[in-house]
CSV table of C-alpha atoms in Angstrom, one decimal:
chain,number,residue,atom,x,y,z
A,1,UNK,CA,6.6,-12.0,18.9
A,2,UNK,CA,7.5,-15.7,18.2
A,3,UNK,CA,5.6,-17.9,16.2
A,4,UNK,CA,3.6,-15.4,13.9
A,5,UNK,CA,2.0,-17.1,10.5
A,6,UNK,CA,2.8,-13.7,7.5
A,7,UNK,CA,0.7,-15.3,5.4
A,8,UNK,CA,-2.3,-15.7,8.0
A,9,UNK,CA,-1.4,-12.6,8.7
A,10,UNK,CA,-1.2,-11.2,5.4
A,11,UNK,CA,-4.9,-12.6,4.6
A,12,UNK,CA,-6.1,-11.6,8.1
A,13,UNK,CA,-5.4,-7.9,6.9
A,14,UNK,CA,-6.8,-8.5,3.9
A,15,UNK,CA,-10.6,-7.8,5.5
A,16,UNK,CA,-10.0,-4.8,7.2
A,17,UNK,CA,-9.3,-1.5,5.5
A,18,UNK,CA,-6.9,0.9,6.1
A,19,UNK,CA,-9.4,3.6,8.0
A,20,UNK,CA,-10.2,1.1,10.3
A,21,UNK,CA,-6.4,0.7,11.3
A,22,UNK,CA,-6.8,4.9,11.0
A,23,UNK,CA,-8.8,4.7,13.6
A,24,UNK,CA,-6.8,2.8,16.0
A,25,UNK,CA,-3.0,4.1,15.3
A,26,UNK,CA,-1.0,6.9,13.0
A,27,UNK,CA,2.1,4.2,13.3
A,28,UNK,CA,3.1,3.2,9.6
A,29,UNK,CA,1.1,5.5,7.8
A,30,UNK,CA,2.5,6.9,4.5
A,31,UNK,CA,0.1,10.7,4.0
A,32,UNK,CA,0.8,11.7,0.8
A,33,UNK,CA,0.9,7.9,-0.7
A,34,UNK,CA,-2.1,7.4,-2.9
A,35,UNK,CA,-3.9,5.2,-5.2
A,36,UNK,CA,-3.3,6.2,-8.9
A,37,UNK,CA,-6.2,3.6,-9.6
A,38,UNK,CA,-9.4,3.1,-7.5
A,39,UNK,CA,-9.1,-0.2,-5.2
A,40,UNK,CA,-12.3,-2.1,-4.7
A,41,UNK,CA,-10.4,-4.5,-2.0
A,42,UNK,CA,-7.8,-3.9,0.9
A,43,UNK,CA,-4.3,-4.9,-1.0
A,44,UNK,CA,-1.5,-6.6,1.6
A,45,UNK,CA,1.9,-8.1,1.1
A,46,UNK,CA,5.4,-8.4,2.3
A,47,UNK,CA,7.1,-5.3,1.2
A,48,UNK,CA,10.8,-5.7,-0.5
A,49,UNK,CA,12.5,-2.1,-0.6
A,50,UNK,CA,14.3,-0.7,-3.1
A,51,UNK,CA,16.4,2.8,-3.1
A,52,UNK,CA,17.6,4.7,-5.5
A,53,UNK,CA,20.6,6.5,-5.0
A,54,UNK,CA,20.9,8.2,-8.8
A,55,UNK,CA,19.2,8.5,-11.9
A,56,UNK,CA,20.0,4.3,-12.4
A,57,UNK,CA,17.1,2.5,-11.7
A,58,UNK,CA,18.5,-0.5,-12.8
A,59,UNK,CA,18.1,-1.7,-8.5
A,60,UNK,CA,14.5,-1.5,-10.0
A,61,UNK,CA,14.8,-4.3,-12.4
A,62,UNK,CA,16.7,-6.5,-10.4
A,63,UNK,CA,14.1,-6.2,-8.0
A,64,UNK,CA,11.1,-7.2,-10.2
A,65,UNK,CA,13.5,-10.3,-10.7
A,66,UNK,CA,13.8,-11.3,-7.3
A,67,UNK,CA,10.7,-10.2,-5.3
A,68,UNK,CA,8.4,-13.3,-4.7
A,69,UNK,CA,4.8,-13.8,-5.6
A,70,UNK,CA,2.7,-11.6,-3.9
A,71,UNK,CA,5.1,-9.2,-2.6
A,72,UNK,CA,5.1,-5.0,-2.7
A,73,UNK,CA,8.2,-3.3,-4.2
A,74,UNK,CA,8.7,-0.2,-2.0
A,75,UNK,CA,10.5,2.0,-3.9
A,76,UNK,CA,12.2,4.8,-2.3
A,77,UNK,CA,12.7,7.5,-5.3
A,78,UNK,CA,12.6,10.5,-3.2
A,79,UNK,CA,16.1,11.8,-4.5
A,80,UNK,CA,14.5,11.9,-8.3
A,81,UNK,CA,12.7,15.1,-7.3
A,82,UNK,CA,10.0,15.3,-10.2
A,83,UNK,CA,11.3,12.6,-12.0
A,84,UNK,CA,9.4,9.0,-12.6
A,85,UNK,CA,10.9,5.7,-12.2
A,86,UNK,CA,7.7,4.0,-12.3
A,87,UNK,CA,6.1,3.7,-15.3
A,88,UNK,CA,3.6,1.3,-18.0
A,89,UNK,CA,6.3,-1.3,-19.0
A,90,UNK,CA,7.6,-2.1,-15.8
A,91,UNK,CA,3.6,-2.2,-14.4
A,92,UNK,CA,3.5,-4.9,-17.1
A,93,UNK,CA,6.5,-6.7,-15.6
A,94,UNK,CA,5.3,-6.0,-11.9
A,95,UNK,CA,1.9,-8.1,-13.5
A,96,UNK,CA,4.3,-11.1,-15.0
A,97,UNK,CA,6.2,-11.5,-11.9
A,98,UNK,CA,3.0,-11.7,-9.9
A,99,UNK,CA,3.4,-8.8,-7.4
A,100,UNK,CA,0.8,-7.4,-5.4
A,101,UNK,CA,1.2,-3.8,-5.5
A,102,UNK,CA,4.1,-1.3,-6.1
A,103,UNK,CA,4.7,1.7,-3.8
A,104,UNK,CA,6.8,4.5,-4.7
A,105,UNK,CA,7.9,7.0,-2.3
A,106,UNK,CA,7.7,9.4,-5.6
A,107,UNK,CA,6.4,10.2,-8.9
A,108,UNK,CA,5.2,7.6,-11.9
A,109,UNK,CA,4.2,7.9,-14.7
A,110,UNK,CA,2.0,6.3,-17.7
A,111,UNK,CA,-0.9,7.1,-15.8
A,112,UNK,CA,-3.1,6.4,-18.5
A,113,UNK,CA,-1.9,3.0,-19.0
A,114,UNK,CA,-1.6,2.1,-15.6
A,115,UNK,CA,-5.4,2.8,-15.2
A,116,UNK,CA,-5.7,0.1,-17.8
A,117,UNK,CA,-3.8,-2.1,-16.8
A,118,UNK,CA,-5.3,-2.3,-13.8
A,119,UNK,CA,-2.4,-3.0,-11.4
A,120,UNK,CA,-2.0,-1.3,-8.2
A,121,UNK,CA,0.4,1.6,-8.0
A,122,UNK,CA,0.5,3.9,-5.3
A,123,UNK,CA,2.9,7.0,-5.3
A,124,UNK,CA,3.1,10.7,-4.7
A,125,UNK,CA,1.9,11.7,-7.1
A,126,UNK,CA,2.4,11.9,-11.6
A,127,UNK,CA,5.1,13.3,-13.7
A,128,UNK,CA,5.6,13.6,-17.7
A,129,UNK,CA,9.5,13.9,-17.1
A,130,UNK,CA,11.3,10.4,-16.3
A,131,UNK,CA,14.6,8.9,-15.9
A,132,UNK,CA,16.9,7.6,-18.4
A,133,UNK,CA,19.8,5.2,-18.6
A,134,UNK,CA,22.5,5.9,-16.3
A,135,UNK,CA,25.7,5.2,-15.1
A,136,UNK,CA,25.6,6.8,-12.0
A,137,UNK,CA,25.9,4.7,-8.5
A,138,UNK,CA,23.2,2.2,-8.6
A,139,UNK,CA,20.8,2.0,-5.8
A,140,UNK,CA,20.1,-0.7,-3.2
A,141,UNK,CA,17.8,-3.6,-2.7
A,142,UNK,CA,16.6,-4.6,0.8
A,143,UNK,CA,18.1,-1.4,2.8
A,144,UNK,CA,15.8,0.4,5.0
A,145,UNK,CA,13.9,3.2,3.9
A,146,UNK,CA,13.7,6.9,6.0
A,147,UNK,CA,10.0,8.1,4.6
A,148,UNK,CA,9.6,11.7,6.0
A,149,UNK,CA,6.5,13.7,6.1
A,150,UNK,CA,6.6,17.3,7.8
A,151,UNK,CA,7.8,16.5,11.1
A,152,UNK,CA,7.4,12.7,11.0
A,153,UNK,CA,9.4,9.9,10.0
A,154,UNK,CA,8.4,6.3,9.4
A,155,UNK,CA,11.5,3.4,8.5
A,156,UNK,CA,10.3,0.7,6.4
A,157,UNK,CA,12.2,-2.5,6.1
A,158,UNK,CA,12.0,-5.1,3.6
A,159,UNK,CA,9.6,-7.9,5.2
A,160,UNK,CA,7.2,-4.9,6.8
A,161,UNK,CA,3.5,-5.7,5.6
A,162,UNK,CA,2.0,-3.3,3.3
A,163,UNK,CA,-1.6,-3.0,3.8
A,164,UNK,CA,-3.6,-0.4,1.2
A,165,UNK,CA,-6.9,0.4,-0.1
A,166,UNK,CA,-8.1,3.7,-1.9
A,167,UNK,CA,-8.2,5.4,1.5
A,168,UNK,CA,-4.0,5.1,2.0
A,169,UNK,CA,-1.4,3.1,3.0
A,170,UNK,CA,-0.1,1.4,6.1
A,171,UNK,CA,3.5,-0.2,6.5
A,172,UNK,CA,4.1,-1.9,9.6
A,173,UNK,CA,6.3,-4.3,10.9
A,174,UNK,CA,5.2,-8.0,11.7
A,175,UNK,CA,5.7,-7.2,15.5
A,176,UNK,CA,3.2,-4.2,15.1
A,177,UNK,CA,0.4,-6.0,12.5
A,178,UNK,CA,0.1,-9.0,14.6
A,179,UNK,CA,-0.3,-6.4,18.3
A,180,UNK,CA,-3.1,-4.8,16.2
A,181,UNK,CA,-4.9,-7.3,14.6
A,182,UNK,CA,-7.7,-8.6,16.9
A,183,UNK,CA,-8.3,-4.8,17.9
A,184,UNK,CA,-8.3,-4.0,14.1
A,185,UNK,CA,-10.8,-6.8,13.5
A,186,UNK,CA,-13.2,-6.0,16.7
A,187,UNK,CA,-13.5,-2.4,14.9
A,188,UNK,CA,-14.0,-3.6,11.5
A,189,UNK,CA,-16.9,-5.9,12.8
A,190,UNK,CA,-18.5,-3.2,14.7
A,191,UNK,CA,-18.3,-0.6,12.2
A,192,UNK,CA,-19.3,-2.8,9.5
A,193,UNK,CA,-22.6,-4.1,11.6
A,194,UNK,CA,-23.7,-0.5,11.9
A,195,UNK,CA,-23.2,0.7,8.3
A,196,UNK,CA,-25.1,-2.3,7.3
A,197,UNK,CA,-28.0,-1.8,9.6
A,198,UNK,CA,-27.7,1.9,8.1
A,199,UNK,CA,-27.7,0.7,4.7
A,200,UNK,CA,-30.5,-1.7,4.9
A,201,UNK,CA,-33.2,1.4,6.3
A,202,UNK,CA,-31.9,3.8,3.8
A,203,UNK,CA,-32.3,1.4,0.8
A,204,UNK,CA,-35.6,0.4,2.1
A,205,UNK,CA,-36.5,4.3,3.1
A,206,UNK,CA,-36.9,3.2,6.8
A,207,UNK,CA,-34.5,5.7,8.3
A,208,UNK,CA,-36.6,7.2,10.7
A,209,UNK,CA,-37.9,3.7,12.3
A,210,UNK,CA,-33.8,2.9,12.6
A,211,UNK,CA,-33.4,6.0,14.5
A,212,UNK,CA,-37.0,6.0,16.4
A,213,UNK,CA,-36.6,2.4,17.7
């Protein structure tokens, strides 16, 4: 598509949470990827990827460095097994440098202080054991990522939007966000008019005249 606005885009995405996109594509979606603090608001930005190819992380770092405002590291970490890259100090760098969110295809850790901090993280899940400073080959910035769950595999590419709530994560690519928006934003609307109506009679105890009229 020619001629697409990201950061309309980005903000258009921004009112519509990820189980309405659930409910309208499996595309981009990253199952075991989850919130390691509770989101009260649909988080989206431009993703930058990073993969590690050893124990260095330093890829990490020089990402931090050169991601913009507002943007997601993706960080493929798969080959650490149980190990975390991700940790309290670079959450505190993720916050100076002004990112949105960090994903981590893989474990972090800190939990504890990321909670406080407040930042979004999303990964796989939590680990005690971490990396350590390394001279082995140093991974990439900007190469595409293979995520694969059980028989399915997504490829995320730096300049995919990230789009997550407490719910899960969607990556898609610009193409694919801007072909689903209006349909994403009919569904939110609709959805959204009848929880309300719902919420309204069962605040006010008026169920039965919602469902009798």
């Amino acid at each position: 598509m020619n001629d697409i606005d990201i950061h309309d885009l980005i903000d258009s995405y921004k009112e519509i949470g990820t189980s309405t996109i659930g409910h309208l594509t499996g595309v981009g979606y990253l199952p075991d990827i989850k919130a390691l603090n509770p989101c009260t608001a649909t988080i989206v930005g431009r993703v930058l990827t990073v993969q590690l190819t050893s124990d260095n992380t330093d890829v990490i770092n020089q990402a931090l460095i050169q991601a913009a405002p507002n943007d997601v590291l993706c960080i493929d970490a798969q080959i650490l097994g149980i190990k975390a890259c991700w940790g309290a100090l670079r959450t505190c760098a993720a916050i100076y440098e002004k990112l949105s969110a960090v994903i981590i295809i893989g474990q972090a850790t800190d939990s504890a202080q990321i909670q406080q901090l407040d930042f979004p993280v999303f990964a796989q899940g939590i680990s005690a054991i971490t990396t350590f400073k390394s001279d082995q080959t140093k991974g990439t910035l900007a190469s595409d990522i293979a995520y694969r769950f059980a028989e399915q595999t997504t490829i995320i590419r730096s300049g995919d939007i990230a789009i997550m709530d407490s719910d899960g994560v969607f990556i898609l690519s610009v193409d694919v966000a801007q072909q689903l928006l209006s349909d994403c934003q009919k569904k939110h609307k609709e959805d959204e008019v009848k929880f309300q109506m719902f919420f309204e009679a069962y605040r006010n105890n008026q169920l039965d005249k919602l469902f009798n009229d």
